[in-house]
Tab-separated table of C-alpha atoms and ligand atoms in Angstrom:
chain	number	residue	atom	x	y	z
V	238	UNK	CA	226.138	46.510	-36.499
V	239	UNK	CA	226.014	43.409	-34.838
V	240	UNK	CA	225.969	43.593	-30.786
V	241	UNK	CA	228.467	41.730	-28.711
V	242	UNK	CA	226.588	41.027	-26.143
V	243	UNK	CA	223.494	39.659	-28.131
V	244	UNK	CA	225.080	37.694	-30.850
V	245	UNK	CA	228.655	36.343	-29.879
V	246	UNK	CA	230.283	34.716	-32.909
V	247	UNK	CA	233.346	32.996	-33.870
V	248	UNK	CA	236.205	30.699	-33.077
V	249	UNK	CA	237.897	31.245	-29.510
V	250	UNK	CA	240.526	33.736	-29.794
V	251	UNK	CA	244.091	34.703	-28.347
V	252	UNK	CA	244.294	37.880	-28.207
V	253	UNK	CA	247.578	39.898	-27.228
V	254	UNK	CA	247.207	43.692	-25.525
V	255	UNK	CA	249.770	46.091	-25.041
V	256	UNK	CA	248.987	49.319	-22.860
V	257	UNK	CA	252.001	51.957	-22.299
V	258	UNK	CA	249.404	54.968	-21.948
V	259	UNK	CA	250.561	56.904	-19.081
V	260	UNK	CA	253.140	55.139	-16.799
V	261	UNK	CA	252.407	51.384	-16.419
V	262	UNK	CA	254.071	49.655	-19.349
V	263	UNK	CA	251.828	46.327	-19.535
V	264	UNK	CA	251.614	43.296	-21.446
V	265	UNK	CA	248.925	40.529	-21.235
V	266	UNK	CA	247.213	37.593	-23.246
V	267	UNK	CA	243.583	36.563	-22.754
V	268	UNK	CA	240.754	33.978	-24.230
V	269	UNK	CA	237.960	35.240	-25.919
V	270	UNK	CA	235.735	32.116	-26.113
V	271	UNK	CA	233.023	32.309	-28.603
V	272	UNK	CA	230.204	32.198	-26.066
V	273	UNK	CA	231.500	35.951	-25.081
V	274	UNK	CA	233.457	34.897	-21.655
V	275	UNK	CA	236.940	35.752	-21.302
V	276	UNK	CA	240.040	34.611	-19.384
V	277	UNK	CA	242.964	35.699	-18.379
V	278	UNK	CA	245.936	34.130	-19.394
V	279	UNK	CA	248.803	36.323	-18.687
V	280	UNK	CA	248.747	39.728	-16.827
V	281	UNK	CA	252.334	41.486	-16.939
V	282	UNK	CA	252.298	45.108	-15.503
V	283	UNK	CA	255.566	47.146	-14.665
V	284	UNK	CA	254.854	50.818	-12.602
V	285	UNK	CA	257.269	52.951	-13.151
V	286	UNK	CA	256.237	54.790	-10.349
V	287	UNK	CA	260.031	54.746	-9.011
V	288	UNK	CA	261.331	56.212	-12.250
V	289	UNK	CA	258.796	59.468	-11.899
V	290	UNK	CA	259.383	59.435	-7.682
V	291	UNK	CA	262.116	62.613	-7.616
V	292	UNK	CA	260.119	64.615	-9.980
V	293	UNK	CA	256.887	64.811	-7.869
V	294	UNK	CA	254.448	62.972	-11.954
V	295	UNK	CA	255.078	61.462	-14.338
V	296	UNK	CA	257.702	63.043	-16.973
V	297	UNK	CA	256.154	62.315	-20.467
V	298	UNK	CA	259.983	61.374	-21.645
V	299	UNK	CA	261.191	59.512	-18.684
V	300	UNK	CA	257.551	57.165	-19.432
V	301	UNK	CA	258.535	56.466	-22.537
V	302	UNK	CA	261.999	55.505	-22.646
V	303	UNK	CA	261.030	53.343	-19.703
V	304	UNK	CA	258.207	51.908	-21.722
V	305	UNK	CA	260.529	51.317	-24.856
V	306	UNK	CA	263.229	49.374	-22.317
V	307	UNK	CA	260.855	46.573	-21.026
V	308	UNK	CA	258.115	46.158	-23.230
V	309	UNK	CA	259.497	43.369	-25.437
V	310	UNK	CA	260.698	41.525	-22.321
V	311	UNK	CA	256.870	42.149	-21.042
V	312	UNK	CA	255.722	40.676	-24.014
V	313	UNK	CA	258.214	37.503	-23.994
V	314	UNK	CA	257.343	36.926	-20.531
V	315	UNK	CA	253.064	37.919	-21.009
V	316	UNK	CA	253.537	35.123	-23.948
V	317	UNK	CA	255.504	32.461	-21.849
V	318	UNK	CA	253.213	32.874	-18.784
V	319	UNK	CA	249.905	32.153	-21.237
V	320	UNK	CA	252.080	29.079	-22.574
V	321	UNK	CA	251.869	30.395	-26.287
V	322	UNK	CA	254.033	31.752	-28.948
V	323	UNK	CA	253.193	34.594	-31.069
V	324	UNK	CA	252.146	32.045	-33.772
V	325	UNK	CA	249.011	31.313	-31.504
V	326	UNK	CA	247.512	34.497	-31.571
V	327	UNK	CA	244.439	35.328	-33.453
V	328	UNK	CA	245.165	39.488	-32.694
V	329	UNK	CA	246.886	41.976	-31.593
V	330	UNK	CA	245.812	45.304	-29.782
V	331	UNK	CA	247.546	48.264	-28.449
V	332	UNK	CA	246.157	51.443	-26.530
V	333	UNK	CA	245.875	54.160	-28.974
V	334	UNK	CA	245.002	56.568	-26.539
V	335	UNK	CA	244.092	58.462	-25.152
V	336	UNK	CA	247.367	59.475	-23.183
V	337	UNK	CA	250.984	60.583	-23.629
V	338	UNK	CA	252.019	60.741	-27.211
V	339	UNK	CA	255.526	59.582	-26.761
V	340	UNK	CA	254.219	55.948	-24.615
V	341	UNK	CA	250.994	55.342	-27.212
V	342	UNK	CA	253.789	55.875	-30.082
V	343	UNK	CA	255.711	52.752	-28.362
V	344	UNK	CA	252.765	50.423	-28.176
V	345	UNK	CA	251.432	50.932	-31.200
V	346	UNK	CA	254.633	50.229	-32.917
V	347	UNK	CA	255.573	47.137	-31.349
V	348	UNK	CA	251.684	46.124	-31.552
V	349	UNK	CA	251.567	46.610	-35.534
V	350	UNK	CA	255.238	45.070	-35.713
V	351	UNK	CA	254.145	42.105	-34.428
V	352	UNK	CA	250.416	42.571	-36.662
V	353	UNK	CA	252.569	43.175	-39.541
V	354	UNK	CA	255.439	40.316	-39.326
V	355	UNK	CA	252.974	38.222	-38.612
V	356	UNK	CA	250.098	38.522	-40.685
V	357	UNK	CA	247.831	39.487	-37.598
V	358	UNK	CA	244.927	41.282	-37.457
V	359	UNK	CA	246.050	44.957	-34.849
V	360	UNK	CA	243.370	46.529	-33.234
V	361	UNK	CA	243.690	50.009	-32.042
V	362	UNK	CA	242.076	50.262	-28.224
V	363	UNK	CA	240.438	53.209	-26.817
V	364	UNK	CA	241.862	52.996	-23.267
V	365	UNK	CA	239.243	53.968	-21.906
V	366	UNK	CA	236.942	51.826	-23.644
V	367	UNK	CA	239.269	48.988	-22.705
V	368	UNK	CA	238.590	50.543	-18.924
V	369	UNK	CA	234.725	50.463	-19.465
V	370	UNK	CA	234.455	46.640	-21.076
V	371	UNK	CA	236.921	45.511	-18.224
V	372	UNK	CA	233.997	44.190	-16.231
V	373	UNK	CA	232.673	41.729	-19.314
V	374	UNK	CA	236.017	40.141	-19.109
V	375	UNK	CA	236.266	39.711	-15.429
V	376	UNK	CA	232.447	39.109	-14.676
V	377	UNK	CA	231.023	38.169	-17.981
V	378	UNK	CA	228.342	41.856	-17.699
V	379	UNK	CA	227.420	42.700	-20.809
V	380	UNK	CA	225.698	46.508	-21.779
V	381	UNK	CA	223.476	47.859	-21.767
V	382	UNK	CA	224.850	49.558	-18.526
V	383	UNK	CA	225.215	53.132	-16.360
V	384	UNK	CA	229.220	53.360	-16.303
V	385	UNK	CA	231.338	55.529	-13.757
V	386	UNK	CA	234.894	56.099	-15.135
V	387	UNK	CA	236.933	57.625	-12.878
V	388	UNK	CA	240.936	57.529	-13.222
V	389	UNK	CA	243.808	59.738	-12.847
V	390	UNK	CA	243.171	61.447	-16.281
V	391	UNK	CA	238.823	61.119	-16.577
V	392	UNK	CA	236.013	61.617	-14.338
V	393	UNK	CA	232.947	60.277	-16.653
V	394	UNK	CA	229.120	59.268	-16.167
V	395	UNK	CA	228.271	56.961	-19.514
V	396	UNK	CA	225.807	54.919	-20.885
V	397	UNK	CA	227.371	51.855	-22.689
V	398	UNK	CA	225.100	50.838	-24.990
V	399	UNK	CA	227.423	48.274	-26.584
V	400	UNK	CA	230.883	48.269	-27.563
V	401	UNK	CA	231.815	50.980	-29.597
V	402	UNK	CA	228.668	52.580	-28.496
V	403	UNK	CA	228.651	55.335	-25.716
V	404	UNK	CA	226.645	58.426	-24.686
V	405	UNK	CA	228.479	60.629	-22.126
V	406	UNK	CA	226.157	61.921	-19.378
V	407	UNK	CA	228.612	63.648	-17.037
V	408	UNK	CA	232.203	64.747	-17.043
V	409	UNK	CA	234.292	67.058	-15.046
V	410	UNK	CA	234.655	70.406	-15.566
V	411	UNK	CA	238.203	70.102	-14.266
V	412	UNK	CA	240.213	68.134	-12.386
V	413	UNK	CA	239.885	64.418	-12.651
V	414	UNK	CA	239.205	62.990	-9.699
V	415	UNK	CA	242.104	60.834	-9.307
V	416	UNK	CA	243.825	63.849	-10.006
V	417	UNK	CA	242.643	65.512	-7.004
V	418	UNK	CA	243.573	62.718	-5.146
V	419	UNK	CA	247.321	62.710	-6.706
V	420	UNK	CA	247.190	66.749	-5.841
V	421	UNK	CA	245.938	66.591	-2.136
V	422	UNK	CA	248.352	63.648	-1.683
V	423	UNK	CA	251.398	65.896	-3.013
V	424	UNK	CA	250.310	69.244	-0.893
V	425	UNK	CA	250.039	66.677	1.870
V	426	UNK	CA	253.483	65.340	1.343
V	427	UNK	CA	252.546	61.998	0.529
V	428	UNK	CA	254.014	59.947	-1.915
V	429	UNK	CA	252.380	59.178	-5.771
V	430	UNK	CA	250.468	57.581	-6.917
V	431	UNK	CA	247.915	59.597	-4.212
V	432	UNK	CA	245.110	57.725	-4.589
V	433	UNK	CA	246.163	54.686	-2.284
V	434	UNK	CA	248.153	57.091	0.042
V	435	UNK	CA	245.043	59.532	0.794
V	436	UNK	CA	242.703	55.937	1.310
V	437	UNK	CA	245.769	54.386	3.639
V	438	UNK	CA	245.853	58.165	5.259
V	439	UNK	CA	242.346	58.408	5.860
V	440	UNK	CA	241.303	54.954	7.419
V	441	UNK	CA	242.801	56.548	10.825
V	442	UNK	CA	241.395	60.227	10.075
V	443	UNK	CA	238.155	62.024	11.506
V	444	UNK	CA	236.375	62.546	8.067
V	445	UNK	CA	234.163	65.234	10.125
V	446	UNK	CA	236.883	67.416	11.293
V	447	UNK	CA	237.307	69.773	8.402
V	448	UNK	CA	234.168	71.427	6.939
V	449	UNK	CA	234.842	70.769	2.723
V	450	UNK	CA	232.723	71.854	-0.224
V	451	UNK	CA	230.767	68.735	-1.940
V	452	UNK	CA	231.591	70.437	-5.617
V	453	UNK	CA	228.411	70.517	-7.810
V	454	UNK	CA	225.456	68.676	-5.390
V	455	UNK	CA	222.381	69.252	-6.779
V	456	UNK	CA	223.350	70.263	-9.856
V	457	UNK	CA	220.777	69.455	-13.138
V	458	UNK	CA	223.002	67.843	-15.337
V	459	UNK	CA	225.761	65.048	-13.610
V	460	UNK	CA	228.783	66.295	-13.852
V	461	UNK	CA	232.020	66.639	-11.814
V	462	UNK	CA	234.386	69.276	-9.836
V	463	UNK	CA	237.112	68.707	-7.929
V	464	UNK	CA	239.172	71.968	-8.803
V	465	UNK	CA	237.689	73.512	-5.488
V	466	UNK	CA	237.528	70.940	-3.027
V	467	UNK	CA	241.354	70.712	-3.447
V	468	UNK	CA	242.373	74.022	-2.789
V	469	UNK	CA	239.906	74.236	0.039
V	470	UNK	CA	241.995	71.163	1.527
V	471	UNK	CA	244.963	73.456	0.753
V	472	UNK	CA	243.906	76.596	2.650
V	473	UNK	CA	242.882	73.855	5.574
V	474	UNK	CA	246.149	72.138	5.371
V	475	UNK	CA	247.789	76.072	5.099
V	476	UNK	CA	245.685	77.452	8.095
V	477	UNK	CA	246.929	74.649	11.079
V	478	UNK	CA	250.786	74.376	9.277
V	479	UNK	CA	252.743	72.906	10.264
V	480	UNK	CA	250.755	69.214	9.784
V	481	UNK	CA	251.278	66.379	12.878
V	482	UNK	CA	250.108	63.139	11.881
V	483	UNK	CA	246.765	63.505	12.910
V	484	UNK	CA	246.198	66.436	10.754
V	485	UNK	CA	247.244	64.681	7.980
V	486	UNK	CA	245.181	61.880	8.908
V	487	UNK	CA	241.807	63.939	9.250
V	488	UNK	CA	242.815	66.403	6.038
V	489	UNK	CA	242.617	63.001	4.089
V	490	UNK	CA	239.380	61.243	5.859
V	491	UNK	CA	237.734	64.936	5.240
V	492	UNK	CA	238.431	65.072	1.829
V	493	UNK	CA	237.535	61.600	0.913
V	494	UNK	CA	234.331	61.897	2.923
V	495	UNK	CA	233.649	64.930	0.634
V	496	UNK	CA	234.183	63.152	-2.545
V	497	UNK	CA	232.011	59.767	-1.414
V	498	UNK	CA	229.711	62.545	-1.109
V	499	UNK	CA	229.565	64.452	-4.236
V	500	UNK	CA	230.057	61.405	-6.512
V	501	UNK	CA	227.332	59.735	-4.823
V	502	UNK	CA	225.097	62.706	-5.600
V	503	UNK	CA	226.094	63.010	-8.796
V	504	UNK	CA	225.568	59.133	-9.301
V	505	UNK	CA	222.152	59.560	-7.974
V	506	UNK	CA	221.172	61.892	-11.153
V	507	UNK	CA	222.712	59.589	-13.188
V	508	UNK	CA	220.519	56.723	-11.745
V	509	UNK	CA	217.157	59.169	-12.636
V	510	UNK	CA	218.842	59.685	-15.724
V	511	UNK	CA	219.180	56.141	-16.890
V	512	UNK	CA	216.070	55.198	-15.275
V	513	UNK	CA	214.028	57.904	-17.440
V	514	UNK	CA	216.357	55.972	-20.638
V	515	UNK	CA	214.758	52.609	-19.157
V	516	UNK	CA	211.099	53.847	-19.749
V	517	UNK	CA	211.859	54.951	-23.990
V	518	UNK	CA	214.113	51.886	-24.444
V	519	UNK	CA	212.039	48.518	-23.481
V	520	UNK	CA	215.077	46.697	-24.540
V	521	UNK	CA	217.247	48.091	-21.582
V	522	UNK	CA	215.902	45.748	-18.586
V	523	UNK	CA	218.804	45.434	-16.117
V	524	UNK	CA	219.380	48.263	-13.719
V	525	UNK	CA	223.346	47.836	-13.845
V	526	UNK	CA	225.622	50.078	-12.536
V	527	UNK	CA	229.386	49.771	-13.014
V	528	UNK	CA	232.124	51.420	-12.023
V	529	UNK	CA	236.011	51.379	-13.259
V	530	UNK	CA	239.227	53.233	-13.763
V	531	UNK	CA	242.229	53.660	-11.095
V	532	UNK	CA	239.360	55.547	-8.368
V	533	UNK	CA	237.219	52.453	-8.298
V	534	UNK	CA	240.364	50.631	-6.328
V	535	UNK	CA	239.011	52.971	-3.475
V	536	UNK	CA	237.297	51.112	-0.701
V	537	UNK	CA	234.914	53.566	0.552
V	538	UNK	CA	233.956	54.660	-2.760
V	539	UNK	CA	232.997	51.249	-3.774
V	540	UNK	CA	231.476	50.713	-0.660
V	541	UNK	CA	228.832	53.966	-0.319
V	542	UNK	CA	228.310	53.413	-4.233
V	543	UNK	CA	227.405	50.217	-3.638
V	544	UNK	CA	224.743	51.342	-1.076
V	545	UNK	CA	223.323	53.971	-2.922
V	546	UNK	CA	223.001	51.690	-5.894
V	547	UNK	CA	221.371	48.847	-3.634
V	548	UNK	CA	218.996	51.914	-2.329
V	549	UNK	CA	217.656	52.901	-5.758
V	550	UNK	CA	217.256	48.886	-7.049
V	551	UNK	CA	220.474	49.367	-8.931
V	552	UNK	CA	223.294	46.469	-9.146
V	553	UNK	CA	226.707	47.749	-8.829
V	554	UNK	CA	229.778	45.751	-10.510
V	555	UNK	CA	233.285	46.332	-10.020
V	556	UNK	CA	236.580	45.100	-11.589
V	557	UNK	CA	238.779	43.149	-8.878
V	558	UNK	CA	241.001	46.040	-7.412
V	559	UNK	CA	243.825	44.273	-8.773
V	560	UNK	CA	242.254	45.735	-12.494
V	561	UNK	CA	240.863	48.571	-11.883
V	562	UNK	CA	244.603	50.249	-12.202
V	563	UNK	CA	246.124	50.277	-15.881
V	564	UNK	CA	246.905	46.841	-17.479
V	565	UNK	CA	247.091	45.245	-20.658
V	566	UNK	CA	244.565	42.127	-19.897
V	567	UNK	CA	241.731	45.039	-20.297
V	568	UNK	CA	243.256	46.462	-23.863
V	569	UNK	CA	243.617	42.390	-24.660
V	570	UNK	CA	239.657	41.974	-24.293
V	571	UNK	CA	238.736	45.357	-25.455
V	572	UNK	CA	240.619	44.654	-28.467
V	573	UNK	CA	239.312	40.927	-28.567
V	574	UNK	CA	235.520	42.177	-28.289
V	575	UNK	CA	236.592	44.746	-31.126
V	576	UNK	CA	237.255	42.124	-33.242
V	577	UNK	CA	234.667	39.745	-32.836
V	578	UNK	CA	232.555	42.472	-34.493
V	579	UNK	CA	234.972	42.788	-37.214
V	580	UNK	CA	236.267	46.197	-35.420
V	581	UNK	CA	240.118	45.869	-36.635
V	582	UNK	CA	242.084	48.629	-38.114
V	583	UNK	CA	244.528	49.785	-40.588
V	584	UNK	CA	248.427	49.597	-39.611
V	585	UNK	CA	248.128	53.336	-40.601
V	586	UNK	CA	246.058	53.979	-37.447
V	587	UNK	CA	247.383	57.100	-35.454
V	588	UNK	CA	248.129	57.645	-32.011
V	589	UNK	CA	245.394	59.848	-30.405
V	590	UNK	CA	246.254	61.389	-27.227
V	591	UNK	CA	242.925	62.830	-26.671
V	592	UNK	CA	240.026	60.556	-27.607
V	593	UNK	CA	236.703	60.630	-26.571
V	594	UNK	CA	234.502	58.256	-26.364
V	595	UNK	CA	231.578	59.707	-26.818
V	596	UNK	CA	232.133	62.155	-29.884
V	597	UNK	CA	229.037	63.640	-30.386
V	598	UNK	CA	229.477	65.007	-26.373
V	599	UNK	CA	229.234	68.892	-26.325
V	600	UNK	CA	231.169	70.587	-23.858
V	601	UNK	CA	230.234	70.429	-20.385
V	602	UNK	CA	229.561	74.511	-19.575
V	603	UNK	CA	232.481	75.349	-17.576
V	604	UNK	CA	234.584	72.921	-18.805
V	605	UNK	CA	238.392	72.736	-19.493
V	606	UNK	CA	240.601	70.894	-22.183
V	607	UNK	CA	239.932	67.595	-20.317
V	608	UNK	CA	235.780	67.338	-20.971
G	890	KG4	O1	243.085	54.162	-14.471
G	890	KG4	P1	244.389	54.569	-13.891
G	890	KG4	O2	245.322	53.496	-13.403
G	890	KG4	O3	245.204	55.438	-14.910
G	890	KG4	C1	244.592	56.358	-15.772
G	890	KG4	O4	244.015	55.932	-16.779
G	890	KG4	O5	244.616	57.551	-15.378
G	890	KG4	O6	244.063	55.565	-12.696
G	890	KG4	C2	245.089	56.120	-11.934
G	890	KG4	C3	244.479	57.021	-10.885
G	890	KG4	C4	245.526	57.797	-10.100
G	890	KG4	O7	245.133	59.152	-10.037
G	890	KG4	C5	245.486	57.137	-8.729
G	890	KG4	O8	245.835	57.998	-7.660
G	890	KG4	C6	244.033	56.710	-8.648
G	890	KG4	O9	243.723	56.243	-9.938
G	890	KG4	N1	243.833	55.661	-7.649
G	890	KG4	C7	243.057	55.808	-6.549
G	890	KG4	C8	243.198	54.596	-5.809
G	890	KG4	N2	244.039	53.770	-6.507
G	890	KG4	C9	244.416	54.436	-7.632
G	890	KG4	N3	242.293	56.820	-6.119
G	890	KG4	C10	241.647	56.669	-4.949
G	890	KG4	N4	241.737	55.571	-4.175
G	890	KG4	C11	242.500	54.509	-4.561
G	890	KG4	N5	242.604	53.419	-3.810
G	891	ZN	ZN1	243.433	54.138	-17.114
């Protein structure tokens, strides 16, 4: 196959991305020139954070009614923002998965309706691929790289060898780790998504005060857990009931001091790992380290990774916050850099609510369903 990132090809190209995975319904329109760069034309995403806010997550229905009432506004207004019509584009991609049947089932449909009355080649998009590319489209890095993917639904150490080309090195065992950020935010009392409330929390916190576990340091193999250090915030948050401010404040700075701290451990493996790759496989010569996914919006996680990464000759490379989240821009270029390399698929193509990207991964020992 052709690589990407060696041997760009072909005319400039409009693509169109839809991504109504989980609960952002998006809509967004980039340029794929045929030097490899990308822009971003258009960038349309709705939360429908509001819509989940009574029921403490997201409600797999309420997503995708509310993803089936705006997205063909999102895509009028994605469209008119990029100044184009739909007889500009040269593709069309949706999120496939993986993610909540009911929202993929949305996407895809309007994405091959538009494919199919318009003669357009669809791309299916692995969302997390789309995730794990975002960084060629914002900052023109190619792969070979060391990837950290960390969202609400993955925690993943991967080498991206190209598009459509992945070897999983790490994963959780359980809990995601913007999962355990959504959790501790909830036993906390603070609102969804958790993420940004724990980091707003924790800026005014003592991250020393509470003594947490840092799940799996040392560990052989780089993977994840975040199951424990949860419920050990629980029984901390449970001992000193009921909460003041302060406590709050500290529970948060605790816990995200003790997640800086495994992940960086964990990363640090991974950096052996690739560097061991680096000595059978001449033609990997960068030592590039990337992160993405909702997590990598933290600031102190960016920050300390960004250290350790300077500390072991490593270069670290981050989405803008602003795209780290769920949007359709990344699904756009995924789908774009899909196609340059002839990638497309049939109108037939299924929604996949678990996908992997790595296949050939065995199960991390230990693991649950989301390995
Ligand atoms: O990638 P994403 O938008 O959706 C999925 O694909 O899952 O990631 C969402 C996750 C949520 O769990 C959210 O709490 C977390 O990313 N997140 C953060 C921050 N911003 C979003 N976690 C920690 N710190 C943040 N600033
Ligand atoms: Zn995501």
């Amino acid at each position: 196959m052709p690589s990407v990132s060696q041997s760009p090809k072909g005319p400039p190209l409009l693509s169109l991305g839809i991504e109504t995975s989980c609960d952002e319904t998006a809509a967004a329109v980039i340029l794929r020139e045929p030097d490899g760069t990308g822009k971003i034309l258009s960038n349309i995403v709705r939360s429908q954070w509001n819509d989940h806010l009574p029921y403490g997550g997201v409600v797999p229905e309420i997503a995708a009614r509310a993803h089936v009432e705006c997205l063909d506004d999102l895509i009028s207004v994605a469209l008119k923002e990029a100044g184009i019509t739909l007889d500009d584009l040269s593709c069309v991609s949706a999120a496939a998965g993986p993610g909540l049947i009911g929202g993929l089932i949305v996407g895809l449909m309007s994405a091959k309706a538009i494919a199919l009355s318009k003669n357009l080649p669809f791309i299916a998009v692995n969302h997390l691929e789309a995730h794990a590319l975002t960084v060629g489209l914002t900052q023109g890095i190619k792969p070979p790289y060391l990837l950290l993917l960390a969202s609400g639904g993955h925690t993943q150490l991967l080498l991206v060898h190209d598009v459509d080309n992945y070897t999983r090195i790490g994963t959780t065992i359980d809990d995601a780790l913007g999962e355990a950020f959504d959790k501790t935010a909830k036993l906390l009392g603070l609102p969804q998504p958790g993420g940004p409330a724990v980091e707003t929390q924790a800026l005014h916190g003592d991250p020393a005060r509470f003594k947490l576990p840092r799940p799996m340091r040392g560990r052989q193999q780089p993977h994840f857990s975040f199951a424990g250090l949860k419920t050990a915030v629980r029984q901390r948050a449970t001992e000193i009931a009921p909460l003041t401010e302060t406590d709050i404040q500290d529970l948060c700075a605790s816990f995200q001091a003790a997640v800086v701290e495994s992940v960086q451990d964990r990363c640090m493996r991974a950096f052996e790992i690739y560097e061991d790759l680096m000595k059978e496989r001449l033609e990997i010569t960068g030592k590039i380290f990337v992160i993405a996914g909702g997590v990598a919006a933290n600031q102190k996680l960016r920050g300390s990774l960004e250290e350790l990464a300077q500390s072991r000759g490593f270069t670290l490379h981050a989405p803008p916050i602003s795209l780290c989240g769920d949007n359709a821009a990344m699904i756009a270029w995924a789908g774009a850099q899909r196609f340059a390399l002839g990638l497309n698929d049939d109108l037939a193509a299924p929604a996949r609510p678990r996908w992997p990207l790595d296949q050939n991964a065995p199960a991390a020992i230990g693991a649950g369903v989301k390995a």
